[in-house]
Short mmCIF file of C-alpha atoms in Angstrom, two decimals:
data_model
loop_
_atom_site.label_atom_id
_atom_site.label_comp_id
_atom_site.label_asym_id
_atom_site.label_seq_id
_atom_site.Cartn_x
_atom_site.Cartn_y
_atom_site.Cartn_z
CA UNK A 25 0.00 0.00 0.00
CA UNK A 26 1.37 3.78 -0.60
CA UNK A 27 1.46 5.74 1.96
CA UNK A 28 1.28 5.93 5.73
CA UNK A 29 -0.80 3.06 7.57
CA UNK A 30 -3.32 4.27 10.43
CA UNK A 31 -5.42 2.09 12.45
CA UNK A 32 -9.06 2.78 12.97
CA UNK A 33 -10.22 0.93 16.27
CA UNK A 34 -14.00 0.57 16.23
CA UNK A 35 -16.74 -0.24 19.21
CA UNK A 36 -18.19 -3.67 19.13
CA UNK A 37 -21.42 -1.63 17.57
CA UNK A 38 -19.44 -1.55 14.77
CA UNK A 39 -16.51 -4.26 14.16
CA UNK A 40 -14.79 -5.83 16.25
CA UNK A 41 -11.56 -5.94 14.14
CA UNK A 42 -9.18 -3.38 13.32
CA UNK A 43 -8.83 -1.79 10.21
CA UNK A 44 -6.33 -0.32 7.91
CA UNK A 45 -6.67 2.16 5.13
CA UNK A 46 -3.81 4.73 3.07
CA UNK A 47 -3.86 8.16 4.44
CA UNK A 48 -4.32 10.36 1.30
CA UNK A 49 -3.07 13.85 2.03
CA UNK A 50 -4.57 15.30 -0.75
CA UNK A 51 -7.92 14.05 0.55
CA UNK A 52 -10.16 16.60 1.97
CA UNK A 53 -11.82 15.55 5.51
CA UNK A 54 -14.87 17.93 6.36
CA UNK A 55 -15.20 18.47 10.30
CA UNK A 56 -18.43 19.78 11.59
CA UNK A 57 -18.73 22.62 13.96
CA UNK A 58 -19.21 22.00 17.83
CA UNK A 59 -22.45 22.46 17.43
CA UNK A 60 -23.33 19.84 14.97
CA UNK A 61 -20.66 17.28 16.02
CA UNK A 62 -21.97 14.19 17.97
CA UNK A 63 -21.39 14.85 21.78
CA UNK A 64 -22.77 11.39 22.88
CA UNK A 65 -20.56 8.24 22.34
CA UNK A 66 -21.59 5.36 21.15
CA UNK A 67 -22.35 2.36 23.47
CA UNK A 68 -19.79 -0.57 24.02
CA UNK A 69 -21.83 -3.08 24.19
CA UNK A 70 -24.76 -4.17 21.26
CA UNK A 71 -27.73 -3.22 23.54
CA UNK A 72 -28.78 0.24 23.69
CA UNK A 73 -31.70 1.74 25.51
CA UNK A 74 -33.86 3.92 23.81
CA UNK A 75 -33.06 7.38 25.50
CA UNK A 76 -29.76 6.70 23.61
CA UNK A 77 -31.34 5.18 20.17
CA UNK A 78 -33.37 8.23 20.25
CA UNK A 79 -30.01 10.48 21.27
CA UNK A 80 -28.57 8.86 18.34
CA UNK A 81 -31.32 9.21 16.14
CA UNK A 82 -31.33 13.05 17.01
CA UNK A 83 -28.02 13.19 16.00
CA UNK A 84 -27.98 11.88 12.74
CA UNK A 85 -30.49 14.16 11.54
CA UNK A 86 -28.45 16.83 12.46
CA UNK A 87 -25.43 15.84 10.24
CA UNK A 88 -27.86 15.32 7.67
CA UNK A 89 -29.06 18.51 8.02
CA UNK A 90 -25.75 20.13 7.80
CA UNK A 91 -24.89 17.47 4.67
CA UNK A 92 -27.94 18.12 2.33
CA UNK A 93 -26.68 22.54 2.57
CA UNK A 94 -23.69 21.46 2.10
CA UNK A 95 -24.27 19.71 -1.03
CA UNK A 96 -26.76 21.26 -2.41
CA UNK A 97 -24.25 24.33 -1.90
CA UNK A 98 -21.34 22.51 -4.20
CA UNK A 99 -20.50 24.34 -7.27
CA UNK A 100 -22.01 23.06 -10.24
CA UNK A 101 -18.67 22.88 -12.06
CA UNK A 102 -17.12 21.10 -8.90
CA UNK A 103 -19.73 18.53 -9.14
CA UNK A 104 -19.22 17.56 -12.95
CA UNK A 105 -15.07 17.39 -12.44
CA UNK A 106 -15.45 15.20 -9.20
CA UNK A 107 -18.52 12.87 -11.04
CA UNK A 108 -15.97 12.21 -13.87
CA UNK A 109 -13.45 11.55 -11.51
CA UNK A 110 -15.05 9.05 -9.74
CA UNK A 111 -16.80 6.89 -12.24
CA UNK A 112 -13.73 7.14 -14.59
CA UNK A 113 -11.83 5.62 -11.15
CA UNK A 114 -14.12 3.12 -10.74
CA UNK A 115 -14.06 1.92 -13.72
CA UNK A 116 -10.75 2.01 -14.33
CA UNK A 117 -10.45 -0.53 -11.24
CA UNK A 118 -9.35 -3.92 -11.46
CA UNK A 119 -11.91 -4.99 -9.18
CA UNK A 120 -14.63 -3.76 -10.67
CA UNK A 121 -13.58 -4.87 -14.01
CA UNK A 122 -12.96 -8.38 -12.50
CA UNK A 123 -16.70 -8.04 -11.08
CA UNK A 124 -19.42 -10.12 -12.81
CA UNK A 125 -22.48 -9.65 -10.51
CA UNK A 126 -23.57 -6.55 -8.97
CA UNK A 127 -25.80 -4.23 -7.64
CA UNK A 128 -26.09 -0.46 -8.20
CA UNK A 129 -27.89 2.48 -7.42
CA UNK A 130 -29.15 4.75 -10.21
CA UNK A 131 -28.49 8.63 -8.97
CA UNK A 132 -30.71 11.07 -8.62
CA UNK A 133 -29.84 14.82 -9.62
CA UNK A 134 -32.44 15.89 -6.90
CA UNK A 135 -30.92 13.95 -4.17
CA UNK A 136 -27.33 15.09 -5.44
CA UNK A 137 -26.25 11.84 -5.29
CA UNK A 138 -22.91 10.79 -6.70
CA UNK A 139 -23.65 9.97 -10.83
CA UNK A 140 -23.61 6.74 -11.64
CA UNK A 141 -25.27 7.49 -15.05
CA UNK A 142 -21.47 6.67 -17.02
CA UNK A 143 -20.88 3.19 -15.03
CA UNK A 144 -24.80 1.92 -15.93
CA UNK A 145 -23.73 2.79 -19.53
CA UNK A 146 -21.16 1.00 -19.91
CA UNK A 147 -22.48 -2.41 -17.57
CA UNK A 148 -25.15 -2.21 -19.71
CA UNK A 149 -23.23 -1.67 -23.29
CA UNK A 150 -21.64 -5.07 -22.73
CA UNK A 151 -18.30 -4.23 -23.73
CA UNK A 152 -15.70 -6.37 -25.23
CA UNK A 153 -15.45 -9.77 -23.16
CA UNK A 154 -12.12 -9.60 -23.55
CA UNK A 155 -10.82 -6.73 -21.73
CA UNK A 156 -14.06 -6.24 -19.10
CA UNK A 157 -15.72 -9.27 -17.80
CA UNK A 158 -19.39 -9.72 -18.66
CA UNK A 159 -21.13 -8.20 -15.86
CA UNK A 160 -25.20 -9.23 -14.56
CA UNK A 161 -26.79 -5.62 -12.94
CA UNK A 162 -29.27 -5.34 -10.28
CA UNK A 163 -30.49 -1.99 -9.52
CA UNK A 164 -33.27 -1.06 -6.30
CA UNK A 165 -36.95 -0.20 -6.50
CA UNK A 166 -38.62 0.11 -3.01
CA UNK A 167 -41.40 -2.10 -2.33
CA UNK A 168 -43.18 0.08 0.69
CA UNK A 169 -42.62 2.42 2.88
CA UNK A 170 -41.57 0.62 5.84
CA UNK A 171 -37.90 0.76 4.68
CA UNK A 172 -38.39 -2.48 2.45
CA UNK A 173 -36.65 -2.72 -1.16
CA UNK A 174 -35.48 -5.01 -3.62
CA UNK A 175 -32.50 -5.17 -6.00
CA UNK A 176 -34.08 -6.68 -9.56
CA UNK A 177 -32.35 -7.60 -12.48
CA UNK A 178 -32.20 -4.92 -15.90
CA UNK A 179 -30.78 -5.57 -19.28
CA UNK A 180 -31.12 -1.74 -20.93
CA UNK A 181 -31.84 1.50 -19.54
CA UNK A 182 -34.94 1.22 -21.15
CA UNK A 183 -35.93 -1.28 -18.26
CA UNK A 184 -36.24 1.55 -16.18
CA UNK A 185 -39.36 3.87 -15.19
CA UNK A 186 -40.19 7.41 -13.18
CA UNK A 187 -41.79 6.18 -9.56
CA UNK A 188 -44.13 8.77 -7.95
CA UNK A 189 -40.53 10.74 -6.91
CA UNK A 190 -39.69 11.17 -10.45
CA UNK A 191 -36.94 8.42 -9.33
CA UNK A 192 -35.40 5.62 -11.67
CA UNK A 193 -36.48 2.38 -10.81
CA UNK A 194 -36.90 -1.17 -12.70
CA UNK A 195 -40.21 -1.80 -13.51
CA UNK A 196 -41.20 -5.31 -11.95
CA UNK A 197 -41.97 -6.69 -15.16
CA UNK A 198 -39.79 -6.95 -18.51
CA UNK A 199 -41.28 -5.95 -21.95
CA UNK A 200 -42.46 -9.54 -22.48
CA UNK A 201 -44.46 -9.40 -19.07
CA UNK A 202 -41.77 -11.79 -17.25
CA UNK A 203 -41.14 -11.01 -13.44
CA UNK A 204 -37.71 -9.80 -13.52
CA UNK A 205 -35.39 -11.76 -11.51
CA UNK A 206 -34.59 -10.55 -7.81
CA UNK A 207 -30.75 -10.67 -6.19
CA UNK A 208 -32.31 -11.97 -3.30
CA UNK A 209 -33.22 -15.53 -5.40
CA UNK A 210 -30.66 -15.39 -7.57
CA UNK A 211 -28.59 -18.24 -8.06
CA UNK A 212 -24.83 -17.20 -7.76
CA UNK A 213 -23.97 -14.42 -5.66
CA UNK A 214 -23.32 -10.32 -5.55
CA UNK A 215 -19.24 -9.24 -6.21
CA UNK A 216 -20.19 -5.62 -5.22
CA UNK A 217 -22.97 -3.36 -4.23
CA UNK A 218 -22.11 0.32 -5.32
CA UNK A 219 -23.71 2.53 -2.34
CA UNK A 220 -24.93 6.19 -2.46
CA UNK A 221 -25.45 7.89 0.83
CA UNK A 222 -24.92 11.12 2.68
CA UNK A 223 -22.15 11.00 4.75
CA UNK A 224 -18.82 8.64 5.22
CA UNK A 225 -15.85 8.53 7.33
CA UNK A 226 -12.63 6.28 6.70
CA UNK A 227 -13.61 4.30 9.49
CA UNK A 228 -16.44 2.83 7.39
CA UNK A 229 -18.99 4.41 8.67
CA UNK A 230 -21.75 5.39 6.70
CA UNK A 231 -24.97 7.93 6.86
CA UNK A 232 -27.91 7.39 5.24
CA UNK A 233 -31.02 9.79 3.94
CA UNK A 234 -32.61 8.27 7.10
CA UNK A 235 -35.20 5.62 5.26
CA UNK A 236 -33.20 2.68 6.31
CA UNK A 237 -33.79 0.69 3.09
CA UNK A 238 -30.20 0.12 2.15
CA UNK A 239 -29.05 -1.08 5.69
CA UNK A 240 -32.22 -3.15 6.17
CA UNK A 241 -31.26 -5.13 2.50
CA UNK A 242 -27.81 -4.86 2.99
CA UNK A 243 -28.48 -7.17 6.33
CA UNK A 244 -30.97 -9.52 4.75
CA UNK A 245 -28.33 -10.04 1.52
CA UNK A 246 -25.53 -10.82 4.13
CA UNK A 247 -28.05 -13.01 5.52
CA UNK A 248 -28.54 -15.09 2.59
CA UNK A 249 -24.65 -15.01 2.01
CA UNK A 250 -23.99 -16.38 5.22
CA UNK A 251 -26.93 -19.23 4.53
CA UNK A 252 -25.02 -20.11 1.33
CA UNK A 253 -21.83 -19.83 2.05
CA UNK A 254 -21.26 -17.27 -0.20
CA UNK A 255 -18.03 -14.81 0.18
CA UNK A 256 -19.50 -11.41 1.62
CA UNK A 257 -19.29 -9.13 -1.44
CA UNK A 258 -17.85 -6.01 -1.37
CA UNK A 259 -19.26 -3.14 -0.01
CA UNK A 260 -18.44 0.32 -1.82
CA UNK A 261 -19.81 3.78 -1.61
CA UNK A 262 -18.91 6.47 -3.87
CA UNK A 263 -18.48 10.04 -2.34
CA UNK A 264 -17.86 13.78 -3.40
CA UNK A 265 -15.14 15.75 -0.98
CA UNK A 266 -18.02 17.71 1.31
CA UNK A 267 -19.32 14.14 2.15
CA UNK A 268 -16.32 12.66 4.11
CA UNK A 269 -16.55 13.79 7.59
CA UNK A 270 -13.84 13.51 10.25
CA UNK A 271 -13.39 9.86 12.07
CA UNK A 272 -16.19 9.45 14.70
CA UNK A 273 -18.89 12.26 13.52
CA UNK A 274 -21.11 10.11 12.22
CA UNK A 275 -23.63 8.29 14.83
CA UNK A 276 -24.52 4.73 14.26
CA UNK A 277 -26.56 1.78 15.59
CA UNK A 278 -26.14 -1.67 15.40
CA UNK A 279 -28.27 -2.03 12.52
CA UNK A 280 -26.49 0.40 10.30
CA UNK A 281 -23.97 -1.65 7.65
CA UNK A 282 -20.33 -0.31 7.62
CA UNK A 283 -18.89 0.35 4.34
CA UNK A 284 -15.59 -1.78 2.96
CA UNK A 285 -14.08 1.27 0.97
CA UNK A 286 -14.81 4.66 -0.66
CA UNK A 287 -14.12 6.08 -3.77
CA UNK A 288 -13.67 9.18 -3.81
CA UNK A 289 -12.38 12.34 -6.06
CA UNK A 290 -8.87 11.33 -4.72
CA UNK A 291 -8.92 7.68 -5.05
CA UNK A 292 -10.17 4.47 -3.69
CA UNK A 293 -9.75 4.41 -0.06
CA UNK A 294 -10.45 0.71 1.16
CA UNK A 295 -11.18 0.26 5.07
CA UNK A 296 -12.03 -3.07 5.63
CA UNK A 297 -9.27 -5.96 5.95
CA UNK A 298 -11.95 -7.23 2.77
CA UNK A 299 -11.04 -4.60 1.17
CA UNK A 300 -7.63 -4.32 1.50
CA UNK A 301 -7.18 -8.21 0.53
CA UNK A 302 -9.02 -7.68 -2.65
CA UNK A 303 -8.39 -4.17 -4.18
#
């Protein structure tokens, strides 16, 4: 690995391993002011009471608070050069070229999520064998409101339809009228999921819009992997600079997933020992 080695000791709420990652110094880390910075740890031990659940819960919507002005505040120039710079890295990865299976969220300019718009394009163009492995895409539509989604199988972007948030989503059906096939019955399983969210630190922790639908899959897929005996795939979120917040700040319970590695307008950052064995 280049560059210095740090360790990142986390609470048994979130691993109980240690991790290593490459300190980037060109990386920006955000810190929020005292008055939006978590003041309450997090337990050491997996049972919380509610007075701190709710604690926790108040904090989280705090960062998010101070997350969604600070994105929405990015310079529209900013945004474009750090999109290219982040799909073009991903792709560009011998992991994810290596990848055959995977799921991945479609962005949404609203949301000012990360673009993923480039990598669909080119799963989807089934490029040369040769030179990028054939890969199978699953992408999420949510199934309710009671933070419950599924990750179904699409072929062409054309697969894809508006939902009542003007948000991309498979539609359940193909153009033939067959059910489209779910991740959760598939056969073989997931290389990497490709993660929006909010915020991120490079202890793996990750902040969601506060709908819990990707930590509640994210635990019934590892779930299923575990049931099989399937290798735990790779978890990656992509981030612009604003969203990677200082070791600690974000608050999490022991339902929220950690992440295995960022990428970033810098670089790929992995985290987990997963991460660092395979990237």
């Amino acid at each position: 690995m280049i560059g210095a080695r740090v360790f990142c000791i986390t609470t048994a709420l979130q691993r109980s391993s240690i991790f290593f990652f490459p300190k980037i110094s060109t990386r920006p880390v955000y810190r929020l002011s005292p008055a939006t910075r978590p003041v309450v740890a997090m337990s050491t031990t997996t049972s919380i009471n509610q007075d701190e659940l709710d604690s926790i819960f108040k904090q989280k919507r705090v960062v998010r608070s101070t997350l969604r002005k600070s994105l929405k505040a990015m310079d529209p120039s900013l945004r474009i050069q750090q999109d290219d710079a982040i799909q073009n890295t991903l792709l560009e990865a011998p992991w994810f070229k290596s990848c055959r299976r995977l799921c991945a969220y479609i962005s949404c300019k609203s949301l000012n999520e990360v673009d993923t718009s480039k990598i669909l394009s080119q799963i989807l163009q089934h490029p040369d064998p040769n030179t990028v492995a054939q890969k199978k895409l699953y992408v999420p539509r949510v199934e309710d409101k009671n933070s419950n989604m599924c990750m179904l199988h699409i072929s062409h972007m054309d697969d894809l339809i508006a939902n009542s948030m003007n948000i991309l989503e498979p539609a359940p059906v193909d153009a033939q009228g067959n059910k489209r096939e779910d991740v959760m019955q598939a056969d073989e399983p997931i290389d990497l999921f490709i993660l929006p969210g909010l915020a991120f630190d490079r202890c793996g922790r990750r902040l969601g819009r506060g709908g819990g639908y990707y930590d509640t899959f994210l635990k019934r897929y590892q779930d299923r992997a575990k049931e099989k005996d399937w290798r735990n795939p790779l978890m990656v979120a992509l981030s612009y600079s604003p969203q990677i917040l200082e070791d600690g700040a974000i608050p999490v319970t022991p339902n929220d997933v950690m992440i295995d590695a960022l990428v970033t307008p810098s670089g790929v950052v992995p985290i987990s020992p997963r991460a660092i064995e395979r990237m």
